[in-house]
Amino acid sequence: MALAFDEYGRPFIIIKEQEQKTRLRGLDAQKANISAGRSVARILRTSLGPKGMDKMLSSPDGDVTITNDGATILEQMDVDNQIAKLMVELSRSQDYEIGDGTTGVVVMAGSLLEQAEKLLERGIHPIRIAEGYELASRIAVEHLERIAHKFEFGENNIESLVQTCMTTLSSKIVNRCKRKLAEISVKAVLAVADLERKDVNLDLIKVDGKVGGKLEDTELIYGIVVDKDMSHPQMPKQIQDANIAILTCPFEPPKPKTKHKVDIDTVEKFETLRKQEQQYFDDMVQKCKDVGATLVICQWGFDDEANHLLMHRNLPAVRWVGGVELELIAIATGGRIVPRFQELTAEKLGKAGLVREKSFGTTKDRMLYIEHCANSRAVTIFIRGGNKMMIEETKRSIHDALCVARNLIRNNSIVYGGGSAEIACSIAVEAAADRYPGVEQYAIRAFADALDAIPMALAENSGLQPIETLSAVKSQQIKVT
Amino acid sequence: MAIERILKDDASEEKGERARMASFVGAMAIADLVKTTLGPKGMDKILQSTGRGQSVTVTNDGATILKSLHIDNPAAKVLVDISKVQDDEVGDGTTSVVVLAGELLREAEKLVASKIHPMTIIEGFRMAAKCAREALLKRVVDNKTNEEKFKMDLMKIAKTTLSSKILSQDKEHFAKLAVDAVLRLKGSTNLESIQIIKKPGGSLKDSFLDEGFILDKKIGIGQPKRIENANILVANTAMDTDKVKIYGARVRVDSMAKVADIEAAEKQKMREKVDKILAHGINCFVNRQLIYNFPEELFANAGVLAIEHADFDGIERLALVTGGEIASTFDNPESVKLGHCKLIEEIMIGEDKLIKFSGVEMGQACTVVLRGASHHVLDEAERSLHDALCVLSQTVNDSRVLFGGGWPEMVMAKAVDELARTTPGKRSHAIEAFSKALVAIPTTIADNAGLDSAELVARLRAEHNKEESNAGIDVISGSVGDMSELGISEAFKVKQAVLLSATEAAEMILRVDEIITCAPRRREDRM
């Protein structure tokens, strides 16, 4: 009750509606925050590592998601507590920047908080603890840089990249075919990578999934897969050496962009109008044929008459292709996106070695494969799977693997996994703690203990004895250094 | 000090044991639900919809039953999903996949109770699934090269698929129908070319396959009821008013005479259009959109049969069948391909009149006319026939065939058992459990038939111990029989899909150790 009494002894209220607000102060507040952070970390702890388990999340609309990826789990959980929301943000930013390690970061944050709680109870001031943590983290990062290796890779030597990607995939449900998926991801990233600038644009890699088939049928296509079919059922289903015209104007009579009305007041005008209409369609199709296009891809739709004319003049066409896909097709085939028929010229056409329409299962689902493109900078990873949830999880896993490959291209140093990097840093930090006088020493030791949390979680999830295993590994590491 | 809740109100979290319990219970409930529909003596279920109209569906097909259920439990939703996918991919085996997945989870629960880690169980299941698939591949039969034998295989598969459905009384008849229809497709898996028309009346035996094409429309008044050696133009154009397509055009006149002029001009336009169409030299005109009375009259005067409002699928099929192209412009009569057929006539089925196109060029499309006692019977017959057609069309592409009647399951179980014996470590428990789950399918089939399942399965296992045995369950005689003599076969693709899907689904559910449910979305109270 935040009541205050003024000089006359009359009470007055400091905070509005203060019965409805609760207030925690001091150590209680910090403990409450820490316990919130720890409970989030506890949820994710069992998902860590190759023996980590998945979580099933049910959304407000009844959709079910089964996943192992930390960022996804936290996003789908409807958290209310503010500190928990901070943890969610932490995981999300790790996902955006790096792509992988979203579970590990939250587990580590939770264990840092746990260690801090013990220090707070001893009466150490939080700011001193924070400063100690800063020092310790700097020591740890330096040590990490010392033990990292740089390794070589190239177009033909992708083995080390593949191995790193396999580590990422081994904790997900798709680890049954982790070798194949790792190879697909690495090849995809190398195909779109800019090796001089050491950068990769992941937008050029399209990840698309279709229910059916098996996980092993997932493939990398050096081209684009579009979820559309030919606009007329009697158009040819396969085209070799296609010249592709990429249009964003509909095959319909032109709609001027200014508001207007066309008034017909005599029969002759009616006739002329009619003839004009027919002429339009003819012109449009003729223009496409004149520049030598053998396939038309359009962002908008076709009028029925135009559709029939296209089929009649042997010009296969695809309509209602989305904007993003259109751009990818333009990049892959080297064509230019044309907004008006008048601007269509032969140089603006894209080239592809093979375009075919493929159908799946017993449904009418058909997809268009555009392959052997001139410029193979845009690729598609086409995922098949047993059911929708598998496909969603596979998409997320591949995204993680792609990010890992991208990070390696940006900075090709690696450290070894399995908790060894964490244990090495923990030993280094512990050793450095003795050199600091003052209370920071305790904070630095606490940091070292927190670093042990990740290998311990890995051991626990695998069913080994955590403390025994950890001490055995530590003694091994100290022996070697 | 209050423990901070991190989730919103109404959201709940279940961890560890309780989460696993909830998943298992949900999945097993679903599996038990559809178990009784498995096999030739399987029973159907009545589904009553809660919406307006309270329509009733009677069905045996697993996917249909599961699709109509409203389920809360997330693990059960996973099973419903795999059943749907099995339906889309292969068409049959939708019940088997759910039953197998449920059994795998039941066995897995026992293992978890004896403190084996779920990851070990999953590893064991994967090894077992691989071994089972290889065992099947060794014993598969492929008759692609021998046409006669292949047709026999297809007949057997069709009969096996239909034996658990309502059509089982007329198995022979429908199996022949399905095989004929699929062989006409010549390898394409597009089942759209087979049209199924349902007409209540008569009995199931009166259903027939028509090699031509039947359109569910009546011939207009005053038009010829029978045309021989027909040239057909298939079109998709507006024959009501020829709308002006230029955006924003309006007719604006200032006297009635001019209005009459313009109307006359429209009529003239329509007349010209009909003339252009007639210039193609056709005697039948099929349009997807409407044909107004005026053009219809013009057609009738010229002795041309005009059919309007045929649905889009029908138009595609018609074009496939007659070899014509779907036209929308009529300026070049020479270059448009016309369809041909020998005879168009109006026939009566039951009480309805339909138009039949017979003697068509390309026999790819065909029509199946189903007769039956009521709408429910017809709906279920259509679903069953659809299942059989799907399986057959997949088999035409992948012609490997296995025996049925529980034979593949016993073969797989035997191979997996041997693997279990040679594997060291806890995984072997999981592999053994996989084998036990496989045996559940023949057990269920025997149970549904009212036989002593334990006795039969034991006898079957003993038979399979001999090399190259063809033993399976014969529900008609109630004992173990030779499947190659009885002619019970199944497609390899179906069995493989069932095996892989069920294993995947069981893996997914086993990997879960926590269920977090978000608050249901708040809806505003409706009046």
PDB file of N, CA, C and O in Angstrom, chain A residues 244-268:
ATOM      1  N   ILE A 244      11.456 -17.557 -72.735  1.00  0.00           N
ATOM      2  CA  ILE A 244      10.348 -17.209 -71.844  1.00  0.00           C
ATOM      3  C   ILE A 244      10.110 -15.714 -71.845  1.00  0.00           C
ATOM      4  O   ILE A 244      11.032 -14.936 -71.605  1.00  0.00           O
ATOM      5  N   ALA A 245       8.862 -15.335 -72.100  1.00  0.00           N
ATOM      6  CA  ALA A 245       8.493 -13.931 -71.991  1.00  0.00           C
ATOM      7  C   ALA A 245       7.828 -13.737 -70.633  1.00  0.00           C
ATOM      8  O   ALA A 245       6.854 -14.418 -70.328  1.00  0.00           O
ATOM      9  N   ILE A 246       8.364 -12.833 -69.836  1.00  0.00           N
ATOM     10  CA  ILE A 246       7.840 -12.634 -68.484  1.00  0.00           C
ATOM     11  C   ILE A 246       7.082 -11.329 -68.462  1.00  0.00           C
ATOM     12  O   ILE A 246       7.655 -10.257 -68.613  1.00  0.00           O
ATOM     13  N   LEU A 247       5.764 -11.427 -68.264  1.00  0.00           N
ATOM     14  CA  LEU A 247       4.932 -10.242 -68.413  1.00  0.00           C
ATOM     15  C   LEU A 247       4.201  -9.892 -67.136  1.00  0.00           C
ATOM     16  O   LEU A 247       3.814 -10.765 -66.378  1.00  0.00           O
ATOM     17  N   THR A 248       3.979  -8.562 -66.933  1.00  0.00           N
ATOM     18  CA  THR A 248       3.061  -8.205 -65.862  1.00  0.00           C
ATOM     19  C   THR A 248       1.874  -7.440 -66.415  1.00  0.00           C
ATOM     20  O   THR A 248       1.310  -6.595 -65.734  1.00  0.00           O
ATOM     21  N   CYS A 249       1.498  -7.739 -67.654  1.00  0.00           N
ATOM     22  CA  CYS A 249       0.287  -7.110 -68.161  1.00  0.00           C
ATOM     23  C   CYS A 249      -0.695  -8.205 -68.525  1.00  0.00           C
ATOM     24  O   CYS A 249      -0.318  -9.213 -69.091  1.00  0.00           O
ATOM     25  N   PRO A 250      -1.950  -8.043 -68.187  1.00  0.00           N
ATOM     26  CA  PRO A 250      -2.895  -9.122 -68.445  1.00  0.00           C
ATOM     27  C   PRO A 250      -3.249  -9.196 -69.928  1.00  0.00           C
ATOM     28  O   PRO A 250      -3.152  -8.210 -70.638  1.00  0.00           O
ATOM     29  N   PHE A 251      -3.656 -10.378 -70.341  1.00  0.00           N
ATOM     30  CA  PHE A 251      -4.087 -10.549 -71.721  1.00  0.00           C
ATOM     31  C   PHE A 251      -5.544 -10.136 -71.804  1.00  0.00           C
ATOM     32  O   PHE A 251      -6.420 -10.938 -72.091  1.00  0.00           O
ATOM     33  N   GLU A 252      -5.801  -8.897 -71.504  1.00  0.00           N
ATOM     34  CA  GLU A 252      -7.176  -8.416 -71.554  1.00  0.00           C
ATOM     35  C   GLU A 252      -7.161  -7.059 -72.211  1.00  0.00           C
ATOM     36  O   GLU A 252      -6.106  -6.448 -72.325  1.00  0.00           O
ATOM     37  N   PRO A 253      -8.294  -6.580 -72.637  1.00  0.00           N
ATOM     38  CA  PRO A 253      -8.305  -5.257 -73.260  1.00  0.00           C
ATOM     39  C   PRO A 253      -7.731  -4.246 -72.287  1.00  0.00           C
ATOM     40  O   PRO A 253      -7.955  -4.340 -71.096  1.00  0.00           O
ATOM     41  N   PRO A 254      -6.971  -3.288 -72.775  1.00  0.00           N
ATOM     42  CA  PRO A 254      -6.229  -2.417 -71.860  1.00  0.00           C
ATOM     43  C   PRO A 254      -7.151  -1.578 -71.005  1.00  0.00           C
ATOM     44  O   PRO A 254      -8.184  -1.106 -71.463  1.00  0.00           O
ATOM     45  N   LYS A 255      -6.788  -1.422 -69.744  1.00  0.00           N
ATOM     46  CA  LYS A 255      -7.553  -0.560 -68.863  1.00  0.00           C
ATOM     47  C   LYS A 255      -6.711   0.680 -68.624  1.00  0.00           C
ATOM     48  O   LYS A 255      -5.704   0.631 -67.940  1.00  0.00           O
ATOM     49  N   PRO A 256      -7.119   1.786 -69.190  1.00  0.00           N
ATOM     50  CA  PRO A 256      -6.342   3.004 -68.958  1.00  0.00           C
ATOM     51  C   PRO A 256      -6.377   3.375 -67.484  1.00  0.00           C
ATOM     52  O   PRO A 256      -7.357   3.087 -66.803  1.00  0.00           O
ATOM     53  N   LYS A 257      -5.310   3.970 -67.014  1.00  0.00           N
ATOM     54  CA  LYS A 257      -5.261   4.200 -65.579  1.00  0.00           C
ATOM     55  C   LYS A 257      -6.021   5.429 -65.140  1.00  0.00           C
ATOM     56  O   LYS A 257      -6.194   5.648 -63.956  1.00  0.00           O
ATOM     57  N   THR A 258      -6.458   6.259 -66.083  1.00  0.00           N
ATOM     58  CA  THR A 258      -7.270   7.398 -65.670  1.00  0.00           C
ATOM     59  C   THR A 258      -8.727   6.996 -65.777  1.00  0.00           C
ATOM     60  O   THR A 258      -9.103   6.140 -66.570  1.00  0.00           O
ATOM     61  N   LYS A 259      -9.557   7.626 -64.969  1.00  0.00           N
ATOM     62  CA  LYS A 259     -10.987   7.306 -65.029  1.00  0.00           C
ATOM     63  C   LYS A 259     -11.542   7.825 -66.342  1.00  0.00           C
ATOM     64  O   LYS A 259     -11.245   8.940 -66.746  1.00  0.00           O
ATOM     65  N   HIS A 260     -12.380   7.017 -66.968  1.00  0.00           N
ATOM     66  CA  HIS A 260     -12.881   7.469 -68.261  1.00  0.00           C
ATOM     67  C   HIS A 260     -14.181   6.760 -68.535  1.00  0.00           C
ATOM     68  O   HIS A 260     -14.536   5.789 -67.881  1.00  0.00           O
ATOM     69  N   LYS A 261     -14.906   7.270 -69.527  1.00  0.00           N
ATOM     70  CA  LYS A 261     -16.112   6.575 -69.986  1.00  0.00           C
ATOM     71  C   LYS A 261     -16.069   6.578 -71.504  1.00  0.00           C
ATOM     72  O   LYS A 261     -15.676   7.575 -72.102  1.00  0.00           O
ATOM     73  N   VAL A 262     -16.428   5.482 -72.075  1.00  0.00           N
ATOM     74  CA  VAL A 262     -16.503   5.431 -73.533  1.00  0.00           C
ATOM     75  C   VAL A 262     -17.977   5.370 -73.904  1.00  0.00           C
ATOM     76  O   VAL A 262     -18.681   4.454 -73.509  1.00  0.00           O
ATOM     77  N   ASP A 263     -18.454   6.358 -74.616  1.00  0.00           N
ATOM     78  CA  ASP A 263     -19.875   6.382 -74.943  1.00  0.00           C
ATOM     79  C   ASP A 263     -20.107   5.859 -76.343  1.00  0.00           C
ATOM     80  O   ASP A 263     -19.445   6.278 -77.290  1.00  0.00           O
ATOM     81  N   ILE A 264     -21.045   4.925 -76.459  1.00  0.00           N
ATOM     82  CA  ILE A 264     -21.397   4.422 -77.784  1.00  0.00           C
ATOM     83  C   ILE A 264     -22.728   5.019 -78.136  1.00  0.00           C
ATOM     84  O   ILE A 264     -23.712   4.817 -77.425  1.00  0.00           O
ATOM     85  N   ASP A 265     -22.818   5.744 -79.202  1.00  0.00           N
ATOM     86  CA  ASP A 265     -24.146   6.269 -79.524  1.00  0.00           C
ATOM     87  C   ASP A 265     -24.611   5.967 -80.936  1.00  0.00           C
ATOM     88  O   ASP A 265     -25.699   6.316 -81.320  1.00  0.00           O
ATOM     89  N   THR A 266     -23.820   5.294 -81.716  1.00  0.00           N
ATOM     90  CA  THR A 266     -24.364   4.860 -83.001  1.00  0.00           C
ATOM     91  C   THR A 266     -23.944   3.418 -83.244  1.00  0.00           C
ATOM     92  O   THR A 266     -23.027   2.909 -82.617  1.00  0.00           O
ATOM     93  N   VAL A 267     -24.664   2.817 -84.173  1.00  0.00           N
ATOM     94  CA  VAL A 267     -24.389   1.413 -84.469  1.00  0.00           C
ATOM     95  C   VAL A 267     -22.981   1.228 -85.015  1.00  0.00           C
ATOM     96  O   VAL A 267     -22.289   0.267 -84.712  1.00  0.00           O
ATOM     97  N   GLU A 268     -22.539   2.207 -85.794  1.00  0.00           N
ATOM     98  CA  GLU A 268     -21.204   2.049 -86.410  1.00  0.00           C
ATOM     99  C   GLU A 268     -20.138   2.011 -85.344  1.00  0.00           C
ATOM    100  O   GLU A 268     -19.191   1.215 -85.408  1.00  0.00           O
TER     101      GLU A 268
END
